[in-house]
XYZ file of C-alpha atoms in Angstrom:
694
model
C 28.743 -16.300 18.375
C 31.300 -18.808 15.871
C 35.661 -18.564 16.560
C 34.738 -19.676 12.799
C 32.800 -16.705 11.932
C 35.020 -14.589 14.496
C 37.710 -14.940 13.446
C 36.939 -14.648 9.354
C 35.682 -11.627 10.551
C 39.332 -10.120 12.361
C 41.227 -11.692 9.577
C 39.622 -10.432 6.239
C 39.397 -6.773 8.415
C 42.774 -7.320 9.984
C 42.048 -4.921 13.426
C 44.857 -5.653 15.678
C 42.642 -5.150 19.339
C 40.200 -7.288 20.300
C 37.278 -4.443 20.975
C 36.926 -2.864 17.420
C 37.263 -6.888 16.020
C 33.915 -6.781 18.660
C 32.350 -3.980 16.914
C 33.100 -4.660 13.238
C 31.850 -8.028 14.217
C 28.594 -6.498 15.179
C 28.514 -5.161 12.746
C 29.163 -7.978 9.822
C 25.571 -9.267 11.071
C 23.298 -6.455 10.314
C 24.877 -5.348 7.107
C 22.750 -7.076 4.864
C 20.301 -4.422 5.084
C 21.092 -1.195 3.365
C 19.233 0.986 6.689
C 19.959 -0.620 10.305
C 17.156 0.253 12.344
C 18.296 0.484 16.349
C 16.292 -2.644 17.366
C 16.738 -4.438 15.320
C 20.614 -4.098 15.948
C 19.554 -4.791 19.823
C 18.355 -7.870 18.616
C 20.697 -8.581 17.067
C 23.276 -8.135 20.315
C 21.517 -9.611 22.296
C 21.487 -12.597 20.145
C 24.335 -13.256 18.797
C 26.640 -11.476 21.358
C 24.819 -12.260 24.421
C 27.610 -10.804 26.968
C 27.990 -7.730 25.478
C 26.208 -4.790 26.251
C 25.017 -1.420 25.264
C 28.442 -0.057 25.145
C 29.583 -2.380 21.937
C 26.215 -0.521 20.284
C 27.406 2.783 20.719
C 31.068 1.597 19.819
C 29.796 1.035 16.264
C 27.691 3.954 15.811
C 30.417 6.675 17.263
C 33.185 4.063 14.839
C 33.888 4.973 10.906
C 31.978 2.021 9.685
C 28.996 4.411 9.699
C 28.380 6.524 7.372
C 24.858 8.803 8.912
C 22.753 8.417 11.727
C 19.292 9.272 12.502
C 16.830 9.360 15.483
C 15.565 5.064 14.206
C 18.408 3.632 12.775
C 22.563 3.968 10.602
C 23.367 2.681 8.008
C 26.768 1.554 7.203
C 29.751 3.115 4.724
C 30.032 1.877 1.490
C 32.771 -0.495 0.962
C 33.248 -1.732 4.914
C 29.752 -2.991 4.071
C 31.455 -4.782 0.512
C 34.047 -6.538 2.983
C 31.022 -7.291 5.532
C 28.843 -8.848 3.481
C 32.162 -10.916 1.523
C 33.054 -11.610 4.734
C 30.050 -13.819 6.196
C 29.451 -15.011 1.689
C 33.015 -16.730 1.804
C 32.076 -18.136 5.877
C 29.257 -19.641 5.846
C 28.906 -22.916 3.788
C 25.426 -22.858 3.334
C 23.082 -22.187 5.777
C 23.488 -19.036 8.696
C 22.373 -21.049 11.281
C 25.586 -23.174 10.992
C 27.874 -19.838 12.498
C 24.821 -18.646 14.502
C 21.872 -20.577 15.632
C 18.283 -18.865 15.076
C 19.806 -15.170 14.297
C 17.689 -15.034 11.297
C 14.110 -15.349 13.407
C 16.289 -12.436 16.280
C 15.835 -10.555 13.025
C 12.502 -10.483 12.498
C 11.170 -7.815 14.634
C 13.508 -5.858 13.842
C 13.689 -5.626 9.580
C 9.380 -5.155 9.960
C 10.529 -0.937 10.715
C 12.042 -1.224 7.489
C 10.005 0.174 4.269
C 8.938 -2.974 2.170
C 11.166 -2.528 -1.041
C 14.525 -1.795 1.829
C 12.707 -5.186 3.407
C 13.592 -6.978 -0.357
C 16.625 -5.105 -1.027
C 17.439 -6.837 2.726
C 15.701 -10.456 1.599
C 18.555 -9.749 -1.684
C 21.544 -9.375 -0.106
C 20.419 -12.172 2.623
C 20.207 -15.213 -0.776
C 23.415 -13.317 -2.062
C 25.364 -14.463 1.780
C 23.765 -17.593 2.320
C 23.473 -19.383 -0.103
C 24.192 -20.640 -3.834
C 21.419 -19.988 -5.832
C 20.975 -16.817 -5.044
C 20.771 -15.681 -8.329
C 17.216 -17.055 -9.075
C 16.386 -15.983 -6.103
C 17.249 -12.200 -6.534
C 16.554 -12.135 -10.079
C 12.043 -13.903 -9.207
C 12.445 -10.803 -6.634
C 13.365 -8.342 -9.164
C 11.114 -9.699 -11.241
C 8.134 -9.107 -8.985
C 9.497 -5.285 -8.797
C 9.983 -5.709 -12.139
C 6.028 -6.699 -12.790
C 4.374 -3.734 -10.456
C 6.416 -0.705 -11.978
C 5.759 -2.268 -15.696
C 1.676 -3.524 -15.386
C 0.956 -1.125 -12.000
C 2.961 1.730 -13.693
C 4.137 2.286 -9.953
C 7.142 4.289 -11.440
C 8.177 5.965 -8.036
C 9.713 2.127 -7.922
C 12.251 2.866 -9.560
C 13.563 5.428 -7.672
C 15.174 3.154 -5.614
C 15.968 1.260 -7.738
C 18.086 3.551 -8.460
C 19.397 3.822 -4.955
C 19.783 -0.002 -5.133
C 21.645 -0.886 -8.360
C 25.018 1.437 -5.862
C 23.895 -0.682 -2.934
C 23.424 -4.482 -3.606
C 26.379 -6.536 -5.024
C 27.274 -6.725 -8.650
C 26.647 -10.875 -8.461
C 22.638 -10.783 -7.749
C 23.028 -7.721 -10.585
C 22.512 -10.425 -13.743
C 19.841 -11.679 -13.970
C 17.772 -10.278 -16.911
C 15.390 -8.599 -14.256
C 17.885 -7.068 -13.248
C 18.881 -5.729 -16.474
C 15.293 -5.286 -16.798
C 15.071 -2.976 -13.872
C 18.106 -0.894 -15.352
C 16.661 -0.187 -19.333
C 14.095 1.562 -17.317
C 15.990 3.263 -14.381
C 17.459 4.107 -17.847
C 14.896 5.441 -19.764
C 13.664 7.732 -17.048
C 17.320 9.395 -16.773
C 17.495 7.485 -13.495
C 21.238 6.326 -12.404
C 21.456 3.492 -12.802
C 24.328 0.333 -13.214
C 25.593 -1.038 -17.050
C 24.614 -4.586 -17.038
C 25.628 -6.240 -20.117
C 23.010 -8.477 -22.100
C 21.186 -11.180 -19.253
C 22.187 -14.853 -20.367
C 20.147 -17.502 -20.373
C 15.686 -18.088 -20.869
C 14.007 -15.160 -19.410
C 10.280 -13.790 -19.529
C 9.606 -12.385 -23.036
C 6.140 -11.621 -21.658
C 7.341 -9.634 -19.283
C 9.920 -7.942 -21.038
C 7.094 -6.941 -23.800
C 5.571 -5.264 -20.768
C 8.500 -3.175 -19.905
C 9.563 -2.262 -23.429
C 6.184 0.224 -23.870
C 7.945 2.294 -21.432
C 11.242 2.233 -23.338
C 12.280 5.264 -25.560
C 12.163 3.578 -29.423
C 15.521 4.157 -31.660
C 16.028 3.051 -35.431
C 18.714 -0.230 -36.548
C 19.592 -0.216 -39.541
C 18.302 -3.427 -42.122
C 20.285 -4.048 -45.385
C 19.987 -7.896 -47.608
C 22.445 -8.703 -50.832
C 20.640 -12.427 -51.497
C 23.402 -13.668 -49.369
C 22.830 -12.511 -45.938
C 21.263 -10.317 -44.205
C 22.972 -7.700 -42.286
C 21.626 -4.972 -39.598
C 23.503 -2.543 -37.682
C 23.701 0.695 -37.624
C 21.455 3.128 -40.192
C 23.985 4.030 -43.537
C 23.832 4.108 -46.909
C 24.447 0.625 -47.224
C 21.054 -0.639 -44.096
C 18.961 2.078 -45.687
C 15.631 0.907 -44.307
C 15.623 1.397 -40.298
C 13.420 -0.351 -38.462
C 12.592 0.665 -35.146
C 13.599 -0.796 -32.044
C 13.503 -0.599 -28.168
C 16.563 2.162 -26.663
C 17.786 -0.546 -24.465
C 21.614 -0.945 -23.498
C 22.783 -3.291 -25.639
C 20.074 -3.460 -27.934
C 19.099 -5.991 -29.600
C 16.878 -8.786 -31.774
C 15.860 -11.992 -32.451
C 15.900 -12.934 -35.832
C 14.178 -16.428 -37.219
C 15.410 -17.191 -40.955
C 15.507 -21.260 -41.940
C 18.261 -22.109 -41.615
C 18.030 -20.067 -37.345
C 14.266 -21.451 -37.140
C 14.310 -21.393 -33.165
C 16.177 -17.480 -33.824
C 19.324 -16.577 -32.815
C 20.177 -12.786 -31.111
C 22.060 -10.834 -32.301
C 23.815 -7.678 -29.508
C 24.812 -4.567 -29.927
C 23.348 -3.662 -33.141
C 23.326 -0.599 -32.827
C 27.075 0.306 -33.150
C 28.280 -3.215 -34.574
C 27.390 -4.287 -37.440
C 25.879 -8.413 -37.614
C 25.721 -10.109 -40.204
C 23.551 -13.313 -40.772
C 23.226 -15.428 -43.624
C 20.448 -16.175 -45.409
C 20.201 -16.764 -48.944
C 17.321 -15.183 -50.372
C 14.837 -16.761 -47.986
C 11.623 -15.207 -46.023
C 13.654 -13.787 -42.868
C 11.491 -12.235 -39.178
C 13.265 -9.389 -36.683
C 11.629 -10.299 -33.426
C 12.612 -6.976 -31.176
C 12.219 -6.838 -27.353
C 8.871 -5.612 -27.602
C 7.186 -7.973 -30.105
C 6.949 -6.596 -32.754
C 8.093 -8.549 -36.583
C 9.960 -7.697 -39.123
C 9.212 -9.871 -41.897
C 11.365 -9.974 -45.429
C 9.491 -11.900 -47.838
C 11.373 -14.741 -49.941
C 12.487 -12.731 -53.628
C 14.192 -13.896 -56.230
C 15.696 -10.951 -58.009
C 18.419 -8.342 -57.371
C 16.671 -5.611 -54.976
C 14.749 -7.761 -52.798
C 11.315 -5.902 -51.574
C 11.411 -3.643 -48.703
C 14.095 -1.743 -50.767
C 11.350 -0.667 -53.667
C 8.778 -0.441 -51.004
C 10.527 2.065 -48.831
C 11.101 4.419 -51.493
C 7.122 4.636 -52.380
C 6.835 5.033 -48.944
C 8.412 8.074 -48.357
C 7.440 8.715 -51.754
C 4.875 9.013 -49.925
C 5.430 11.081 -47.891
C 6.974 13.267 -49.218
C 3.843 14.125 -51.863
C 1.912 14.608 -47.741
C 3.781 17.085 -46.622
C 3.396 18.968 -50.246
C 0.222 18.858 -49.935
C -0.305 19.440 -46.094
C -2.367 16.428 -46.361
C -4.541 16.032 -43.137
C -3.652 12.401 -41.744
C -4.812 10.639 -39.307
C -2.093 9.307 -36.526
C -2.739 7.611 -32.655
C -0.517 9.827 -29.802
C 2.654 6.441 -28.292
C 4.613 7.851 -25.852
C 5.346 10.961 -24.534
C 9.290 11.448 -26.030
C 12.697 10.684 -24.243
C 13.646 14.464 -22.673
C 9.275 15.602 -22.388
C 9.805 17.538 -25.364
C 7.254 16.580 -27.128
C 5.168 12.766 -28.715
C 6.019 9.701 -30.991
C 3.011 8.725 -32.356
C 1.768 5.959 -35.347
C 0.527 7.257 -38.821
C -2.796 5.241 -39.484
C -2.260 5.279 -42.890
C 1.318 4.335 -42.427
C 1.654 2.751 -39.543
C 5.062 1.430 -40.334
C 6.153 5.008 -39.550
C 6.472 6.814 -35.732
C 7.240 10.556 -36.494
C 7.726 12.684 -33.919
C 4.988 15.586 -32.140
C 6.664 18.047 -30.697
C 5.375 20.186 -27.699
C 5.496 23.142 -29.532
C 3.922 21.626 -32.252
C 1.100 19.450 -30.406
C -0.837 22.536 -28.076
C -1.841 20.129 -26.572
C -3.377 21.716 -22.377
C -1.075 22.977 -20.009
C -0.665 19.910 -18.221
C 2.998 18.152 -18.132
C 3.711 15.101 -20.598
C 3.578 12.418 -17.388
C -0.439 14.030 -16.666
C -1.094 13.433 -20.186
C -0.696 9.140 -20.064
C -4.898 9.404 -19.628
C -5.185 10.357 -23.143
C -3.097 8.954 -24.897
C -3.539 6.292 -27.346
C -5.914 8.951 -28.931
C -6.521 9.655 -32.270
C -5.397 12.253 -33.359
C -4.845 14.374 -36.898
C -1.453 15.872 -37.963
C 0.271 17.895 -40.563
C 4.298 15.689 -42.294
C 5.961 18.952 -41.630
C 9.198 17.133 -42.441
C 10.284 13.987 -44.134
C 14.401 13.238 -44.055
C 15.117 10.816 -46.212
C 18.128 10.002 -44.826
C 18.205 9.690 -41.204
C 14.170 8.313 -42.300
C 12.392 10.781 -39.680
C 9.428 12.356 -39.749
C 8.215 15.650 -37.409
C 4.234 16.455 -37.704
C 2.224 19.276 -36.029
C -1.816 18.553 -34.978
C -4.304 20.003 -36.715
C -7.299 21.234 -33.771
C -10.179 20.079 -35.276
C -12.440 21.871 -31.856
C -12.947 25.500 -32.506
C -16.558 25.938 -31.264
C -17.057 25.731 -27.062
C -19.925 25.412 -27.342
C -22.331 27.127 -24.558
C -19.249 27.745 -22.457
C -19.650 30.881 -20.677
C -16.931 32.460 -18.226
C -18.567 32.809 -15.085
C -20.907 30.090 -15.070
C -20.800 26.704 -13.809
C -20.992 23.924 -14.867
C -20.500 19.866 -13.986
C -16.887 18.497 -15.830
C -14.930 15.387 -16.060
C -12.009 14.248 -14.588
C -9.682 12.257 -17.413
C -5.824 13.348 -16.255
C -4.250 14.095 -13.231
C -1.060 15.921 -13.050
C 1.305 17.699 -9.664
C 0.374 21.366 -11.523
C -3.280 20.271 -11.940
C -5.833 18.795 -13.231
C -7.605 18.529 -16.788
C -11.057 18.586 -16.905
C -13.307 17.347 -20.341
C -15.997 20.063 -20.619
C -18.299 18.686 -23.911
C -21.118 16.968 -21.891
C -21.653 20.542 -20.888
C -20.910 22.551 -23.522
C -23.519 21.091 -25.239
C -21.119 20.276 -27.891
C -20.786 16.236 -29.857
C -17.581 15.465 -29.517
C -15.421 14.446 -31.274
C -13.533 11.634 -32.192
C -9.666 13.966 -32.965
C -10.607 15.871 -29.431
C -12.029 16.377 -26.553
C -13.054 19.966 -25.003
C -9.989 19.872 -22.056
C -10.517 22.728 -19.624
C -7.429 23.006 -16.669
C -7.957 22.680 -13.005
C -4.221 24.634 -11.374
C -3.295 22.883 -7.820
C -4.444 26.122 -6.511
C -7.572 26.796 -8.039
C -8.504 22.861 -5.838
C -10.823 23.263 -2.522
C -9.026 22.291 0.979
C -9.276 19.547 2.033
C -8.207 18.622 5.853
C -5.013 17.013 4.930
C -4.088 18.259 2.108
C -2.253 22.411 1.443
C -1.870 23.297 -2.671
C 1.279 25.122 -0.861
C 2.431 21.396 -0.506
C 0.970 19.535 -1.773
C 0.180 18.643 -5.568
C -2.117 17.582 -7.692
C -2.102 14.218 -7.686
C -2.113 13.694 -4.052
C -6.398 15.513 -4.510
C -9.089 13.051 -3.328
C -10.262 13.358 -6.599
C -9.870 9.983 -9.034
C -9.738 10.077 -12.849
C -13.370 9.927 -14.266
C -15.548 11.802 -10.956
C -17.735 14.432 -12.019
C -16.921 17.375 -10.474
C -18.438 20.863 -10.900
C -16.748 23.947 -12.158
C -16.817 27.175 -12.526
C -14.667 28.949 -16.013
C -12.315 31.702 -15.043
C -11.692 32.295 -18.814
C -11.229 30.961 -22.274
C -8.600 31.760 -24.321
C -8.158 31.269 -28.435
C -9.875 30.013 -30.496
C -10.642 27.376 -27.327
C -6.670 26.681 -26.757
C -6.824 27.904 -22.974
C -10.020 27.452 -20.847
C -8.943 28.032 -17.532
C -11.176 26.300 -14.152
C -11.733 26.769 -10.829
C -13.442 24.001 -8.284
C -17.227 24.840 -6.429
C -18.368 24.193 -3.721
C -20.775 20.557 -5.241
C -25.267 21.769 -4.375
C -25.283 18.673 -3.016
C -23.154 16.149 -1.479
C -23.902 12.384 -2.492
C -21.874 11.215 1.366
C -24.034 13.131 3.252
C -27.356 11.509 4.148
C -24.975 8.269 4.336
C -21.864 10.253 7.558
C -24.718 9.871 10.388
C -23.965 11.674 13.180
C -20.763 11.272 12.746
C -18.432 14.383 13.982
C -14.970 15.639 14.587
C -12.508 14.201 15.797
C -14.650 11.243 16.526
C -12.383 8.611 16.643
C -13.385 4.865 14.482
C -11.936 1.772 14.034
C -11.826 0.748 9.871
C -10.662 -2.408 8.487
C -8.412 -1.265 5.047
C -11.181 -1.802 1.650
C -8.532 -0.400 -0.859
C -5.170 1.356 -1.380
C -4.460 4.063 -3.407
C -1.898 6.174 -5.051
C -3.340 9.268 -2.288
C -5.182 7.020 0.315
C -6.256 4.173 1.945
C -9.883 3.923 2.500
C -11.426 2.354 5.233
C -14.511 0.359 5.550
C -15.777 2.005 8.993
C -16.524 -0.910 11.843
C -17.420 0.026 14.446
C -16.729 2.741 17.603
C -13.018 3.216 18.702
C -15.054 4.352 21.936
C -18.449 3.807 22.920
C -20.496 7.047 21.436
C -21.677 9.500 23.530
C -24.792 9.072 24.986
C -27.783 10.327 21.666
C -25.051 9.662 19.072
C -26.655 6.863 16.821
C -24.714 3.985 15.686
C -22.397 4.369 12.018
C -24.466 3.642 9.412
C -23.917 0.770 7.111
C -21.733 0.666 4.068
C -19.813 3.923 5.362
C -16.744 4.187 4.605
C -13.460 6.518 5.141
C -10.243 7.687 2.818
C -6.903 8.193 4.918
C -4.456 10.519 2.621
C -1.054 9.464 2.451
C -0.084 12.517 4.443
C -2.704 11.688 7.219
C -1.139 7.832 7.302
C 2.274 8.405 9.722
C 4.989 12.050 11.153
C 7.603 10.309 9.028
C 8.901 12.894 6.832
C 8.633 10.789 3.732
C 4.557 11.121 4.761
C 4.493 14.752 5.073
C 5.951 15.844 3.337
C 6.471 13.802 0.204
C 3.301 12.187 0.523
C 4.634 9.092 -0.560
C 2.782 5.863 -2.375
C -0.477 5.288 0.087
C 0.244 1.737 -1.857
C 3.549 1.347 0.064
C 2.308 1.804 3.612
C 2.158 -1.571 5.725
C -1.245 -1.415 6.208
C -3.269 -4.860 3.254
C -6.347 -4.852 2.625
C -8.616 -6.406 5.837
C -6.232 -5.228 8.309
C -8.252 -2.703 10.853
C -6.237 0.044 12.615
C -7.993 3.151 14.619
C -8.615 6.350 12.636
C -9.487 9.953 13.664
C -12.323 11.967 12.158
C -11.180 15.397 10.148
C -12.858 16.244 7.968
C -15.222 14.808 5.045
C -14.555 15.334 1.027
C -15.427 18.327 -0.729
C -17.277 16.502 -3.587
C -18.399 13.300 -2.629
C -18.843 13.996 0.700
C -16.934 10.992 1.989
C -15.682 10.596 5.396
C -12.467 11.724 5.729
C -10.023 10.234 8.887
C -6.607 10.074 10.393
C -3.460 7.649 11.584
C -1.568 9.927 12.138
C -3.796 11.942 14.358
C -3.648 9.763 17.041
C 0.069 10.840 18.530
C 0.491 13.911 18.528
C 3.358 15.119 16.641
C 7.004 14.034 17.172
C 8.274 17.643 14.867
C 7.833 19.130 18.056
C 9.224 17.467 20.266
C 11.361 17.563 18.010
C 12.525 20.998 17.113
C 12.790 21.768 21.018
C 15.551 19.302 21.333
C 17.506 20.833 18.141
C 20.435 23.194 19.863
C 22.368 26.318 18.313
C 25.815 24.637 17.006
C 24.896 20.973 16.652
C 24.329 19.051 13.720
C 21.896 17.292 11.717
C 20.639 14.977 8.490
C 17.880 17.255 6.283
C 16.973 15.983 2.315
C 17.106 18.481 0.441
C 13.438 20.330 -1.253
C 14.524 22.463 -3.171
C 15.000 26.047 -3.992
C 14.126 29.696 -3.136
C 16.370 32.545 -4.407
C 19.347 32.132 -1.794
C 18.893 29.618 0.541
C 17.030 25.943 0.218
C 14.788 24.361 2.041
C 15.054 21.304 3.558
C 13.324 18.914 6.316
C 15.283 17.336 8.758
C 15.493 13.464 9.109
C 13.327 11.756 9.998
C 10.046 13.887 11.575
C 8.328 16.644 9.807
C 10.764 20.066 10.525
C 11.677 21.816 8.047
C 14.130 24.569 8.379
C 16.321 26.588 6.026
C 19.324 26.470 5.100
C 22.434 28.294 2.793
C 25.688 27.113 1.866
C 28.395 28.352 0.557
C 29.145 29.698 -3.160
C 29.400 26.485 -6.132
C 27.293 23.905 -4.737
C 24.248 25.439 -5.911
C 24.244 22.198 -8.373
C 24.714 19.598 -6.431
C 21.813 20.817 -4.068
C 19.098 19.881 -5.821
C 15.732 17.914 -5.278
C 16.421 14.469 -2.700
C 19.991 15.222 -2.180
C 21.160 14.229 1.785
C 23.213 16.926 3.380
C 24.686 17.721 6.941
C 24.185 20.305 8.420
C 24.489 23.058 11.147
C 22.196 24.056 13.371
C 22.266 27.800 13.029
C 18.923 29.361 15.233
C 15.563 27.699 16.539
C 12.625 29.030 17.143
C 11.059 26.809 19.050
C 7.000 28.324 18.894
C 7.177 29.462 15.824
C 8.748 25.882 14.505
C 11.763 27.716 12.172
C 15.067 26.364 11.846
C 17.343 28.410 10.120
C 20.582 26.355 9.153
C 24.211 26.126 7.420
C 25.808 23.562 5.064
C 29.096 21.190 6.284
C 28.795 18.360 3.858
C 27.304 17.020 1.044
C 26.111 12.848 1.926
C 23.835 10.905 -1.107
C 20.823 11.420 -3.146
C 17.545 9.058 -1.498
C 14.175 8.828 -3.488
C 12.698 11.399 -4.653
C 9.102 12.464 -5.319
C 6.582 14.668 -6.883
C 4.192 15.855 -4.875
C 6.936 17.254 -2.555
C 7.179 21.043 -1.139
C 6.587 23.497 -3.459
C 5.629 27.468 -3.409
C 1.678 28.387 -3.396
C 0.893 29.196 -7.194
């Protein structure tokens, strides 16, 4: 190790003893990663400190620098980790090879044990401590994250981003991509830092796409013949325009005096003045909408007359209860209703409460597939002062057609969420689908057919191997008044389309497949050949045969086993080959269902056998059940029942990591009871975590 680096660590941290300084030096070399796998620690120690022994690793893991340990690695405390990173940055003049030659190459095998997002986080920090141009690199990496969230709708990445904001250096969070991620976290209610408006140029197309996920707010504008005023809505600024509710709120004003545009920041709290006279003005919001204010000659600008006439028309529609067309734009913040646009008055965004929507019982997130659809509404409230409009939905379809309770029908999946799926029944009922409403039935999670590797008591319908657009057979259980709630159960298909091409495939067969497609709920493989020669008399695999590995069958590690995880984040890329074991067949399509994790024994069994009464462990809270909590012991799929003292109920929510003491272990039944010692931190959680059966 470089003497310059060792001396810098000793000086900045101030360890009086040499053995303590060695521990800090080793910690500094691995401080760029949020979680340190033990293989990474071993490779770094052998490369940078070849004369040291395993005792140095043990002293580091037992030191106060380490916050928590698991069977596969550990994490450093925030404050020591921050100081060590500052030491690295202050010590390294340019490239890390100046101090520890070849260190980056030695770290590569150990970093492969991290998830893709944690590796991305580590790359950002490494750039921060080793290069001067780290802002550019950090912004490029975070822009890829924003792209995945916005354009691929991978919203669970925001849970990582919320935690990464607390771990990353503040200096790497000053770019436009970090600001966008903070706004996206804010839009879904996740913790995030208050970042200043990014300076310099940024990708406005990415901003426009991201703003589609951000709720809207209203700012007021006014003109007096010499200036344009933009600020909070008030009696002086009666005309409201809808803008994305970012922090801070920003708009760009283009006028004759500012043809390139002038950026106005924090317009929802402060009043901004732009000299424009009576000339035409354009106000451009972050989501790309343009508000054009025409040139005028008189004392009163034309937008004031237009706004007054608009609310007169809305008042008339409310009084006469006129039915109007509307388009569902988004789910409101807090999921209390929906934001809709009136087709006849496109400048008006109205609020449709959940109680007045009368949509089928599906979470607002699950109704995402139905957004942008046309509905019929009537206006209930028109508030000129706050410029707010509230509407209620008018149902367009009352007929149930040929639907009869107890009969079997073919339907099409149109939406999914945690609780179940929505199925369109218009064709089955013989009802011509109206422009404004499909005839929908609700298929709850516990009514889905059983699938190997999927259990409704532990999983949600999101991870069930059905996709939007699939056709399924259902039986009508009940039909509510006015067809508001049609309950279904899933029926066994009469013909399995995939049965003819399965050939002689049997449960337990081992095969080799290549990754064909990565989905949220699993990975589809092209089956290529037998892993071992099949028994005599067995036919070769049919051409074009595919197998689906559900996300719960990818790994025994607890994040996958319990949360299901997002299979698109699993470290296999298209074209990669992997051995598989056949576990069953898809109940709808007949497709082969396979597993990767069952190639090895469940390590949770061995983990339970190693638990002893009185020992301490780390767990993640899954759900509450009465006066106890269900937790999983990290890192494997070992569930435990946790008891805690009163007063901590609000803090023990899903995703919280806790330190606990083992009170009872039954290795045969895999039953574990524990008591709470301390609450550590909040980790990423998934909507598919275990829950009680419906």
